[in-house]
Structures are given as C-alpha cells and as structure tokens.
Amino acid sequence: MTDSIDLPDDTVTLAGGSVMPLLGFGTWQIKGDDAVRATAAALDAGYRHLDTATVYGNEGEVGRALAESGVSREKVFVTTKCPPSKAGHELDTLKQSLDLLQTDHVDLWLIHWPGDGSSNTDLWRAFGEAREQGLAREIGVSNFDAALLDEVTGATGLTPAVNQIEWSPLLYDAATVAEHRERSIVLEGYSALRGGTLDHPTILQIAEREDRTAAQVIIRWHLQHGFVVIPKSVNPERIRSNADVAGFTLSDDDMVALDALGKG
C-alpha cells in the first residue's frame, strides 16, 4: 500500500454470525478491465467487502481481482445478487456466480429486487436452501419495503439478514430505519454519492469545516448510524479517499443536520 489511510473497522454481525464490514466497495456499472483494476485498487486500499451482482456482468472480473490480490478469500466479505427473473433457477444462478467469483461460497446473497406475486416467497425458499447447503453464508434482499420483508419472513420463518436500498442523507427516513431495526434487519445503502449529495450545501459546509470531501462526510454519516455503505469509483485516488474516514467524527449536531435533509 502507498500512503497510509485511516481505514474504518466498523462492522455488524449478521443473523447467521457473519461479520460484515460497514464499508464496502460497490461495482455497479463497472465493466471489463475497469472492474478488475478498480476492485484490485479497492483491495489494495484495504477494503474487505466487495459488492457485485449477476446483472452487473462483472462477477468474473471481481473474482479475478480478488484471486490475484494476494488477500485471503476468508478475509473478504463478498456479496452478489440474483435477479427475480431467475426464479426456478436460483441455485444454478448462484453456482454460476460462484464459478465466476472463483469461490465456493458468497458471504451474502441477495434477491436483487422484488419479483411479481408469489415469486418472492419462492425465491426466498431457494435462498434458504442455498444457505443450508453452505453456498451462501447469509441471505438477504434488496429494494424490499417493510410489507415485502414481512411477507417472505412470514411465509418461510427466515428473516432477511440485510435489505440493500437506495440511501443517503437526502433519502434518510427515520421510519425506514425503525422498520429495519424492529426486524433486526441490517440496512445497507447504495447510490450514497448520487442524487445531488456531493453538491448539497449542508454537506459541503460540513466537509469544508472538517477539511474532508463531501463523499467522506456522507460515508462517515453511514458508519456512525450503523448503516452499510458501498461507494464505487474507478479512480484509485477516489477509491482510497472514500475509505479514509476513520480519522474524524461527525458531531451530534452534524448528524442531526444531515438527517434533516431526508424525509424525516
């Protein structure tokens, strides 16, 4: 590693006992050689949590970067996702993902978005089978609302460990946070650095005062709330900067001000 950074060590323990770093590296829309290089840069910077998906079309590149990194597989928390269009072929889809990722299991497997009608329950039962077979250590969902979380839990007795949703200070909603905590489901946010967050005056004001980037303030906000955050970039400097967030703390007043940017 070049130039040491203050890498956060914040984690959450999931339902099945796995320890998930709150900071992960997202790979949405990163393809081909860019995906290999960016994932390698993230691992070099110290990220130990990688997030990909079947529909991203980059599982092979993420797997290659991990295999070539010299970092032990057991030290990296790997997430992938299954689209609901694969209903009926869930385990085959996961096995294809595992082949591409060059691993015998993922640490977290998510239903990428809700399917129609009863398909969510059918998908979720297959996810339970994957966990029983050791192909996925933890299972969860993405883009589910509270009613859907209850539906799959009620039908199977299995509660999702994680729900990955679009999230940032501008989308903060205290009711959503409470719904997840009441169900002991970890809230994982994506697209934290999109939707105007990097240009918002309140965020920029805090960043300037702390001599930090807007992205670092947003990521730090997630960590202090106990939310999982998966910023993405193809720029090695930005990848490192996004992880350099352990050396400062947002004040209670700053956290309240950032929360107030959302829906309540």
PDB file of C-alpha atoms in Angstrom:
ATOM      1  CA  MET A   1       0.000   0.000   0.000  1.00  0.00           C
ATOM      2  CA  THR A   2       1.052   3.538  -0.722  1.00  0.00           C
ATOM      3  CA  ASP A   3       0.277   6.447   1.645  1.00  0.00           C
ATOM      4  CA  SER A   4      -1.472   5.010   4.671  1.00  0.00           C
ATOM      5  CA  ILE A   5      -5.117   5.872   5.175  1.00  0.00           C
ATOM      6  CA  ASP A   6      -7.375   5.792   8.221  1.00  0.00           C
ATOM      7  CA  LEU A   7      -9.490   2.820   7.236  1.00  0.00           C
ATOM      8  CA  PRO A   8     -12.608   2.240   9.345  1.00  0.00           C
ATOM      9  CA  ASP A   9     -13.006  -1.092  11.104  1.00  0.00           C
ATOM     10  CA  ASP A  10     -16.749  -0.714  11.779  1.00  0.00           C
ATOM     11  CA  THR A  11     -18.651  -3.990  11.359  1.00  0.00           C
ATOM     12  CA  VAL A  12     -22.033  -5.534  12.018  1.00  0.00           C
ATOM     13  CA  THR A  13     -22.717  -9.161  12.950  1.00  0.00           C
ATOM     14  CA  LEU A  14     -25.456 -10.653  10.785  1.00  0.00           C
ATOM     15  CA  ALA A  15     -28.134 -13.164  11.711  1.00  0.00           C
ATOM     16  CA  GLY A  16     -26.024 -16.183  10.773  1.00  0.00           C
ATOM     17  CA  GLY A  17     -22.999 -14.923  12.708  1.00  0.00           C
ATOM     18  CA  SER A  18     -21.012 -13.467   9.816  1.00  0.00           C
ATOM     19  CA  VAL A  19     -19.157 -10.220  10.438  1.00  0.00           C
ATOM     20  CA  MET A  20     -19.893  -7.682   7.684  1.00  0.00           C
ATOM     21  CA  PRO A  21     -17.725  -4.560   7.258  1.00  0.00           C
ATOM     22  CA  LEU A  22     -19.918  -1.464   7.137  1.00  0.00           C
ATOM     23  CA  LEU A  23     -17.724  -0.062   4.371  1.00  0.00           C
ATOM     24  CA  GLY A  24     -17.783  -1.983   1.119  1.00  0.00           C
ATOM     25  CA  PHE A  25     -16.748  -1.407  -2.475  1.00  0.00           C
ATOM     26  CA  GLY A  26     -19.582  -1.200  -4.976  1.00  0.00           C
ATOM     27  CA  THR A  27     -19.095  -2.318  -8.587  1.00  0.00           C
ATOM     28  CA  TRP A  28     -22.339  -1.335 -10.321  1.00  0.00           C
ATOM     29  CA  GLN A  29     -21.728  -0.162 -13.920  1.00  0.00           C
ATOM     30  CA  ILE A  30     -18.013  -1.029 -13.747  1.00  0.00           C
ATOM     31  CA  LYS A  31     -17.189  -3.474 -16.534  1.00  0.00           C
ATOM     32  CA  GLY A  32     -14.291  -5.353 -18.104  1.00  0.00           C
ATOM     33  CA  ASP A  33     -10.732  -4.353 -17.312  1.00  0.00           C
ATOM     34  CA  ASP A  34     -12.014  -1.333 -15.376  1.00  0.00           C
ATOM     35  CA  ALA A  35     -13.732  -3.734 -12.968  1.00  0.00           C
ATOM     36  CA  VAL A  36     -10.530  -5.721 -12.466  1.00  0.00           C
ATOM     37  CA  ARG A  37      -8.454  -2.588 -11.887  1.00  0.00           C
ATOM     38  CA  ALA A  38     -10.977  -0.871  -9.612  1.00  0.00           C
ATOM     39  CA  THR A  39     -11.549  -3.961  -7.484  1.00  0.00           C
ATOM     40  CA  ALA A  40      -7.798  -4.504  -7.211  1.00  0.00           C
ATOM     41  CA  ALA A  41      -7.348  -0.867  -6.163  1.00  0.00           C
ATOM     42  CA  ALA A  42     -10.055  -1.264  -3.520  1.00  0.00           C
ATOM     43  CA  LEU A  43      -8.447  -4.371  -2.081  1.00  0.00           C
ATOM     44  CA  ASP A  44      -5.050  -2.661  -2.104  1.00  0.00           C
ATOM     45  CA  ALA A  45      -6.541   0.294  -0.242  1.00  0.00           C
ATOM     46  CA  GLY A  46      -7.825  -2.076   2.442  1.00  0.00           C
ATOM     47  CA  TYR A  47     -11.473  -2.669   1.566  1.00  0.00           C
ATOM     48  CA  ARG A  48     -12.518  -6.121   2.727  1.00  0.00           C
ATOM     49  CA  HIS A  49     -16.085  -6.097   1.430  1.00  0.00           C
ATOM     50  CA  LEU A  50     -16.973  -6.365  -2.276  1.00  0.00           C
ATOM     51  CA  ASP A  51     -20.456  -5.964  -3.743  1.00  0.00           C
ATOM     52  CA  THR A  52     -21.444  -7.298  -7.173  1.00  0.00           C
ATOM     53  CA  ALA A  53     -24.476  -8.882  -8.855  1.00  0.00           C
ATOM     54  CA  THR A  54     -25.418 -11.271 -11.634  1.00  0.00           C
ATOM     55  CA  VAL A  55     -26.869  -8.434 -13.719  1.00  0.00           C
ATOM     56  CA  TYR A  56     -23.736  -6.287 -13.332  1.00  0.00           C
ATOM     57  CA  GLY A  57     -21.920  -8.646 -15.695  1.00  0.00           C
ATOM     58  CA  ASN A  58     -18.658  -8.261 -13.780  1.00  0.00           C
ATOM     59  CA  GLU A  59     -18.546 -11.165 -11.325  1.00  0.00           C
ATOM     60  CA  GLY A  60     -15.703 -12.742 -13.289  1.00  0.00           C
ATOM     61  CA  GLU A  61     -13.651  -9.561 -13.150  1.00  0.00           C
ATOM     62  CA  VAL A  62     -14.307  -9.071  -9.433  1.00  0.00           C
ATOM     63  CA  GLY A  63     -13.351 -12.702  -8.832  1.00  0.00           C
ATOM     64  CA  ARG A  64     -10.182 -12.345 -10.866  1.00  0.00           C
ATOM     65  CA  ALA A  65      -9.108  -9.232  -8.956  1.00  0.00           C
ATOM     66  CA  LEU A  66      -9.712 -10.988  -5.638  1.00  0.00           C
ATOM     67  CA  ALA A  67      -7.861 -14.134  -6.728  1.00  0.00           C
ATOM     68  CA  GLU A  68      -4.866 -12.097  -7.926  1.00  0.00           C
ATOM     69  CA  SER A  69      -4.817  -9.711  -4.957  1.00  0.00           C
ATOM     70  CA  GLY A  70      -2.956 -11.909  -2.537  1.00  0.00           C
ATOM     71  CA  VAL A  71      -5.662 -11.197   0.052  1.00  0.00           C
ATOM     72  CA  SER A  72      -7.063 -14.353   1.641  1.00  0.00           C
ATOM     73  CA  ARG A  73     -10.595 -15.120   0.468  1.00  0.00           C
ATOM     74  CA  GLU A  74     -11.683 -15.604   4.084  1.00  0.00           C
ATOM     75  CA  LYS A  75     -10.715 -12.014   4.868  1.00  0.00           C
ATOM     76  CA  VAL A  76     -13.058 -10.551   2.239  1.00  0.00           C
ATOM     77  CA  PHE A  77     -16.845 -10.321   2.579  1.00  0.00           C
ATOM     78  CA  VAL A  78     -18.316 -10.976  -0.870  1.00  0.00           C
ATOM     79  CA  THR A  79     -21.907 -10.121  -1.835  1.00  0.00           C
ATOM     80  CA  THR A  80     -23.695 -10.955  -5.053  1.00  0.00           C
ATOM     81  CA  LYS A  81     -27.330 -10.747  -6.092  1.00  0.00           C
ATOM     82  CA  CYS A  82     -29.853 -12.802  -8.050  1.00  0.00           C
ATOM     83  CA  PRO A  83     -32.468 -11.136 -10.275  1.00  0.00           C
ATOM     84  CA  PRO A  84     -36.065 -12.350  -9.814  1.00  0.00           C
ATOM     85  CA  SER A  85     -36.100 -13.386 -13.476  1.00  0.00           C
ATOM     86  CA  LYS A  86     -34.020 -16.395 -12.374  1.00  0.00           C
ATOM     87  CA  ALA A  87     -36.921 -17.776 -10.301  1.00  0.00           C
ATOM     88  CA  GLY A  88     -36.861 -21.545 -10.612  1.00  0.00           C
ATOM     89  CA  HIS A  89     -33.135 -21.483 -11.426  1.00  0.00           C
ATOM     90  CA  GLU A  90     -31.830 -19.813  -8.298  1.00  0.00           C
ATOM     91  CA  LEU A  91     -29.236 -22.372  -7.247  1.00  0.00           C
ATOM     92  CA  ASP A  92     -27.910 -22.744 -10.791  1.00  0.00           C
ATOM     93  CA  THR A  93     -27.580 -18.965 -10.944  1.00  0.00           C
ATOM     94  CA  LEU A  94     -25.678 -18.900  -7.669  1.00  0.00           C
ATOM     95  CA  LYS A  95     -23.357 -21.705  -8.788  1.00  0.00           C
ATOM     96  CA  GLN A  96     -22.568 -19.725 -11.949  1.00  0.00           C
ATOM     97  CA  SER A  97     -21.793 -16.719  -9.750  1.00  0.00           C
ATOM     98  CA  LEU A  98     -19.511 -18.815  -7.565  1.00  0.00           C
ATOM     99  CA  ASP A  99     -17.627 -20.110 -10.621  1.00  0.00           C
ATOM    100  CA  LEU A 100     -17.131 -16.560 -11.886  1.00  0.00           C
ATOM    101  CA  LEU A 101     -16.103 -15.299  -8.451  1.00  0.00           C
ATOM    102  CA  GLN A 102     -13.692 -18.247  -8.039  1.00  0.00           C
ATOM    103  CA  THR A 103     -15.074 -19.168  -4.637  1.00  0.00           C
ATOM    104  CA  ASP A 104     -17.142 -21.967  -3.103  1.00  0.00           C
ATOM    105  CA  HIS A 105     -19.469 -19.588  -1.244  1.00  0.00           C
ATOM    106  CA  VAL A 106     -20.582 -15.999  -1.035  1.00  0.00           C
ATOM    107  CA  ASP A 107     -20.874 -14.252   2.293  1.00  0.00           C
ATOM    108  CA  LEU A 108     -24.173 -12.639   1.339  1.00  0.00           C
ATOM    109  CA  TRP A 109     -26.637 -13.438  -1.448  1.00  0.00           C
ATOM    110  CA  LEU A 110     -29.456 -11.007  -2.143  1.00  0.00           C
ATOM    111  CA  ILE A 111     -32.676 -11.065  -4.147  1.00  0.00           C
ATOM    112  CA  HIS A 112     -31.800  -8.052  -6.293  1.00  0.00           C
ATOM    113  CA  TRP A 113     -35.301  -6.570  -6.489  1.00  0.00           C
ATOM    114  CA  PRO A 114     -38.828  -7.807  -5.817  1.00  0.00           C
ATOM    115  CA  GLY A 115     -40.488 -10.158  -8.257  1.00  0.00           C
ATOM    116  CA  ASP A 116     -44.190 -10.436  -9.024  1.00  0.00           C
ATOM    117  CA  GLY A 117     -46.830 -12.148  -6.917  1.00  0.00           C
ATOM    118  CA  SER A 118     -45.681 -15.225  -5.045  1.00  0.00           C
ATOM    119  CA  SER A 119     -42.276 -15.310  -6.741  1.00  0.00           C
ATOM    120  CA  ASN A 120     -40.604 -13.541  -3.819  1.00  0.00           C
ATOM    121  CA  THR A 121     -41.576 -16.317  -1.430  1.00  0.00           C
ATOM    122  CA  ASP A 122     -40.471 -18.994  -3.916  1.00  0.00           C
ATOM    123  CA  LEU A 123     -37.169 -17.215  -4.438  1.00  0.00           C
ATOM    124  CA  TRP A 124     -36.687 -16.834  -0.713  1.00  0.00           C
ATOM    125  CA  ARG A 125     -37.226 -20.545  -0.079  1.00  0.00           C
ATOM    126  CA  ALA A 126     -34.481 -21.291  -2.608  1.00  0.00           C
ATOM    127  CA  PHE A 127     -32.239 -18.785  -0.841  1.00  0.00           C
ATOM    128  CA  GLY A 128     -32.821 -20.712   2.373  1.00  0.00           C
ATOM    129  CA  GLU A 129     -31.696 -23.885   0.597  1.00  0.00           C
ATOM    130  CA  ALA A 130     -28.536 -22.134  -0.573  1.00  0.00           C
ATOM    131  CA  ARG A 131     -27.726 -21.164   2.985  1.00  0.00           C
ATOM    132  CA  GLU A 132     -28.368 -24.699   4.226  1.00  0.00           C
ATOM    133  CA  GLN A 133     -26.003 -26.031   1.560  1.00  0.00           C
ATOM    134  CA  GLY A 134     -23.292 -23.566   2.578  1.00  0.00           C
ATOM    135  CA  LEU A 135     -23.293 -21.818  -0.799  1.00  0.00           C
ATOM    136  CA  ALA A 136     -24.308 -18.540   0.854  1.00  0.00           C
ATOM    137  CA  ARG A 137     -23.402 -17.839   4.461  1.00  0.00           C
ATOM    138  CA  GLU A 138     -26.016 -15.111   4.801  1.00  0.00           C
ATOM    139  CA  ILE A 139     -29.084 -14.298   2.724  1.00  0.00           C
ATOM    140  CA  GLY A 140     -30.972 -11.072   2.220  1.00  0.00           C
ATOM    141  CA  VAL A 141     -32.911  -8.898  -0.163  1.00  0.00           C
ATOM    142  CA  SER A 142     -32.645  -5.584  -1.983  1.00  0.00           C
ATOM    143  CA  ASN A 143     -35.226  -2.902  -2.722  1.00  0.00           C
ATOM    144  CA  PHE A 144     -37.857  -4.517  -0.456  1.00  0.00           C
ATOM    145  CA  ASP A 145     -40.310  -2.486   1.608  1.00  0.00           C
ATOM    146  CA  ALA A 146     -41.473  -3.479   5.086  1.00  0.00           C
ATOM    147  CA  ALA A 147     -44.547  -5.340   3.775  1.00  0.00           C
ATOM    148  CA  LEU A 148     -42.404  -7.494   1.496  1.00  0.00           C
ATOM    149  CA  LEU A 149     -39.897  -8.134   4.279  1.00  0.00           C
ATOM    150  CA  ASP A 150     -42.752  -9.410   6.437  1.00  0.00           C
ATOM    151  CA  GLU A 151     -44.228 -11.429   3.591  1.00  0.00           C
ATOM    152  CA  VAL A 152     -41.113 -13.517   2.933  1.00  0.00           C
ATOM    153  CA  THR A 153     -40.342 -13.848   6.642  1.00  0.00           C
ATOM    154  CA  GLY A 154     -43.886 -14.927   7.485  1.00  0.00           C
ATOM    155  CA  ALA A 155     -44.036 -17.487   4.676  1.00  0.00           C
ATOM    156  CA  THR A 156     -40.720 -19.160   5.440  1.00  0.00           C
ATOM    157  CA  GLY A 157     -39.716 -18.337   9.011  1.00  0.00           C
ATOM    158  CA  LEU A 158     -36.473 -16.924   7.606  1.00  0.00           C
ATOM    159  CA  THR A 159     -35.777 -13.235   8.195  1.00  0.00           C
ATOM    160  CA  PRO A 160     -33.532 -11.491   5.645  1.00  0.00           C
ATOM    161  CA  ALA A 161     -30.212 -10.584   7.245  1.00  0.00           C
ATOM    162  CA  VAL A 162     -29.852  -7.468   5.090  1.00  0.00           C
ATOM    163  CA  ASN A 163     -32.000  -5.207   2.925  1.00  0.00           C
ATOM    164  CA  GLN A 164     -29.988  -3.169   0.430  1.00  0.00           C
ATOM    165  CA  ILE A 165     -31.835   0.004  -0.592  1.00  0.00           C
ATOM    166  CA  GLU A 166     -31.071   3.351  -2.180  1.00  0.00           C
ATOM    167  CA  TRP A 167     -29.929   5.521   0.714  1.00  0.00           C
ATOM    168  CA  SER A 168     -28.171   8.759   1.563  1.00  0.00           C
ATOM    169  CA  PRO A 169     -28.704  11.735   3.880  1.00  0.00           C
ATOM    170  CA  LEU A 170     -31.123  13.102   1.275  1.00  0.00           C
ATOM    171  CA  LEU A 171     -33.178   9.886   1.498  1.00  0.00           C
ATOM    172  CA  TYR A 172     -32.948   9.450   5.270  1.00  0.00           C
ATOM    173  CA  ASP A 173     -36.252   8.351   6.769  1.00  0.00           C
ATOM    174  CA  ALA A 174     -36.480   7.601  10.487  1.00  0.00           C
ATOM    175  CA  ALA A 175     -39.474   5.302   9.940  1.00  0.00           C
ATOM    176  CA  THR A 176     -37.499   3.178   7.474  1.00  0.00           C
ATOM    177  CA  VAL A 177     -34.635   2.903   9.945  1.00  0.00           C
ATOM    178  CA  ALA A 178     -37.054   1.864  12.696  1.00  0.00           C
ATOM    179  CA  GLU A 179     -38.715  -0.746  10.462  1.00  0.00           C
ATOM    180  CA  HIS A 180     -35.364  -2.417   9.849  1.00  0.00           C
ATOM    181  CA  ARG A 181     -34.234  -2.269  13.469  1.00  0.00           C
ATOM    182  CA  GLU A 182     -37.537  -3.681  14.745  1.00  0.00           C
ATOM    183  CA  ARG A 183     -36.985  -6.688  12.475  1.00  0.00           C
ATOM    184  CA  SER A 184     -33.239  -6.982  13.225  1.00  0.00           C
ATOM    185  CA  ILE A 185     -32.530  -6.485   9.515  1.00  0.00           C
ATOM    186  CA  VAL A 186     -29.373  -4.582   8.605  1.00  0.00           C
ATOM    187  CA  LEU A 187     -29.936  -1.562   6.376  1.00  0.00           C
ATOM    188  CA  GLU A 188     -27.409  -1.394   3.561  1.00  0.00           C
ATOM    189  CA  GLY A 189     -27.382   1.689   1.363  1.00  0.00           C
ATOM    190  CA  TYR A 190     -26.454   2.050  -2.290  1.00  0.00           C
ATOM    191  CA  SER A 191     -26.007   5.135  -4.519  1.00  0.00           C
ATOM    192  CA  ALA A 192     -24.970   7.209  -1.500  1.00  0.00           C
ATOM    193  CA  LEU A 193     -22.859   9.526  -3.660  1.00  0.00           C
ATOM    194  CA  ARG A 194     -25.545  10.150  -6.263  1.00  0.00           C
ATOM    195  CA  GLY A 195     -28.706  12.237  -6.440  1.00  0.00           C
ATOM    196  CA  GLY A 196     -27.102  15.569  -5.597  1.00  0.00           C
ATOM    197  CA  THR A 197     -25.459  14.545  -2.334  1.00  0.00           C
ATOM    198  CA  LEU A 198     -21.975  15.648  -3.389  1.00  0.00           C
ATOM    199  CA  ASP A 199     -23.217  19.156  -4.197  1.00  0.00           C
ATOM    200  CA  HIS A 200     -25.574  19.724  -1.304  1.00  0.00           C
ATOM    201  CA  PRO A 201     -24.729  22.955   0.595  1.00  0.00           C
ATOM    202  CA  THR A 202     -25.134  21.429   4.066  1.00  0.00           C
ATOM    203  CA  ILE A 203     -22.845  18.519   3.205  1.00  0.00           C
ATOM    204  CA  LEU A 204     -20.306  20.807   1.555  1.00  0.00           C
ATOM    205  CA  GLN A 205     -20.311  23.127   4.583  1.00  0.00           C
ATOM    206  CA  ILE A 206     -19.535  20.253   6.959  1.00  0.00           C
ATOM    207  CA  ALA A 207     -16.888  18.909   4.582  1.00  0.00           C
ATOM    208  CA  GLU A 208     -15.150  22.282   4.366  1.00  0.00           C
ATOM    209  CA  ARG A 209     -15.135  22.731   8.135  1.00  0.00           C
ATOM    210  CA  GLU A 210     -13.720  19.216   8.672  1.00  0.00           C
ATOM    211  CA  ASP A 211     -11.249  19.548   5.762  1.00  0.00           C
ATOM    212  CA  ARG A 212     -12.838  16.486   4.197  1.00  0.00           C
ATOM    213  CA  THR A 213     -14.527  15.652   0.910  1.00  0.00           C
ATOM    214  CA  ALA A 214     -18.298  15.598   0.619  1.00  0.00           C
ATOM    215  CA  ALA A 215     -18.053  11.865  -0.092  1.00  0.00           C
ATOM    216  CA  GLN A 216     -16.125  11.279   3.142  1.00  0.00           C
ATOM    217  CA  VAL A 217     -18.783  13.129   5.130  1.00  0.00           C
ATOM    218  CA  ILE A 218     -21.560  11.036   3.560  1.00  0.00           C
ATOM    219  CA  ILE A 219     -19.704   7.769   4.169  1.00  0.00           C
ATOM    220  CA  ARG A 220     -18.897   8.782   7.739  1.00  0.00           C
ATOM    221  CA  TRP A 221     -22.618   9.552   8.312  1.00  0.00           C
ATOM    222  CA  HIS A 222     -23.479   5.990   7.271  1.00  0.00           C
ATOM    223  CA  LEU A 223     -20.888   4.461   9.570  1.00  0.00           C
ATOM    224  CA  GLN A 224     -21.959   6.463  12.619  1.00  0.00           C
ATOM    225  CA  HIS A 225     -25.547   5.364  12.057  1.00  0.00           C
ATOM    226  CA  GLY A 226     -24.505   1.718  11.662  1.00  0.00           C
ATOM    227  CA  PHE A 227     -25.611   1.628   8.016  1.00  0.00           C
ATOM    228  CA  VAL A 228     -23.638  -0.364   5.453  1.00  0.00           C
ATOM    229  CA  VAL A 229     -22.337   1.796   2.594  1.00  0.00           C
ATOM    230  CA  ILE A 230     -20.801   0.677  -0.716  1.00  0.00           C
ATOM    231  CA  PRO A 231     -19.314   3.663  -2.581  1.00  0.00           C
ATOM    232  CA  LYS A 232     -17.971   2.964  -6.049  1.00  0.00           C
ATOM    233  CA  SER A 233     -15.375   4.596  -8.266  1.00  0.00           C
ATOM    234  CA  VAL A 234     -12.905   3.608 -10.962  1.00  0.00           C
ATOM    235  CA  ASN A 235     -10.435   6.258  -9.822  1.00  0.00           C
ATOM    236  CA  PRO A 236      -7.791   4.746  -7.476  1.00  0.00           C
ATOM    237  CA  GLU A 237      -7.299   8.039  -5.611  1.00  0.00           C
ATOM    238  CA  ARG A 238     -11.017   8.417  -5.013  1.00  0.00           C
ATOM    239  CA  ILE A 239     -11.319   4.771  -4.002  1.00  0.00           C
ATOM    240  CA  ARG A 240      -8.675   5.385  -1.336  1.00  0.00           C
ATOM    241  CA  SER A 241     -10.154   8.722  -0.279  1.00  0.00           C
ATOM    242  CA  ASN A 242     -13.599   7.177   0.188  1.00  0.00           C
ATOM    243  CA  ALA A 243     -12.094   4.696   2.645  1.00  0.00           C
ATOM    244  CA  ASP A 244     -10.072   7.299   4.552  1.00  0.00           C
ATOM    245  CA  VAL A 245     -12.822   8.047   7.050  1.00  0.00           C
ATOM    246  CA  ALA A 246     -11.678   6.702  10.405  1.00  0.00           C
ATOM    247  CA  GLY A 247      -9.725   9.813  11.337  1.00  0.00           C
ATOM    248  CA  PHE A 248     -12.652  12.097  12.090  1.00  0.00           C
ATOM    249  CA  THR A 249     -16.078  12.014  13.734  1.00  0.00           C
ATOM    250  CA  LEU A 250     -19.190  13.970  12.858  1.00  0.00           C
ATOM    251  CA  SER A 251     -20.654  15.834  15.822  1.00  0.00           C
ATOM    252  CA  ASP A 252     -24.151  15.130  17.113  1.00  0.00           C
ATOM    253  CA  ASP A 253     -25.241  18.452  15.618  1.00  0.00           C
ATOM    254  CA  ASP A 254     -23.799  17.489  12.242  1.00  0.00           C
ATOM    255  CA  MET A 255     -25.595  14.138  12.334  1.00  0.00           C
ATOM    256  CA  VAL A 256     -28.893  15.854  13.164  1.00  0.00           C
ATOM    257  CA  ALA A 257     -28.360  18.362  10.338  1.00  0.00           C
ATOM    258  CA  LEU A 258     -27.629  15.570   7.853  1.00  0.00           C
ATOM    259  CA  ASP A 259     -30.625  13.510   8.998  1.00  0.00           C
ATOM    260  CA  ALA A 260     -32.826  16.562   8.490  1.00  0.00           C
ATOM    261  CA  LEU A 261     -32.002  16.565   4.774  1.00  0.00           C
ATOM    262  CA  GLY A 262     -34.145  13.462   4.367  1.00  0.00           C
ATOM    263  CA  LYS A 263     -37.819  12.666   4.684  1.00  0.00           C
ATOM    264  CA  GLY A 264     -37.971  12.737   8.452  1.00  0.00           C
TER     265      GLY A 264
END
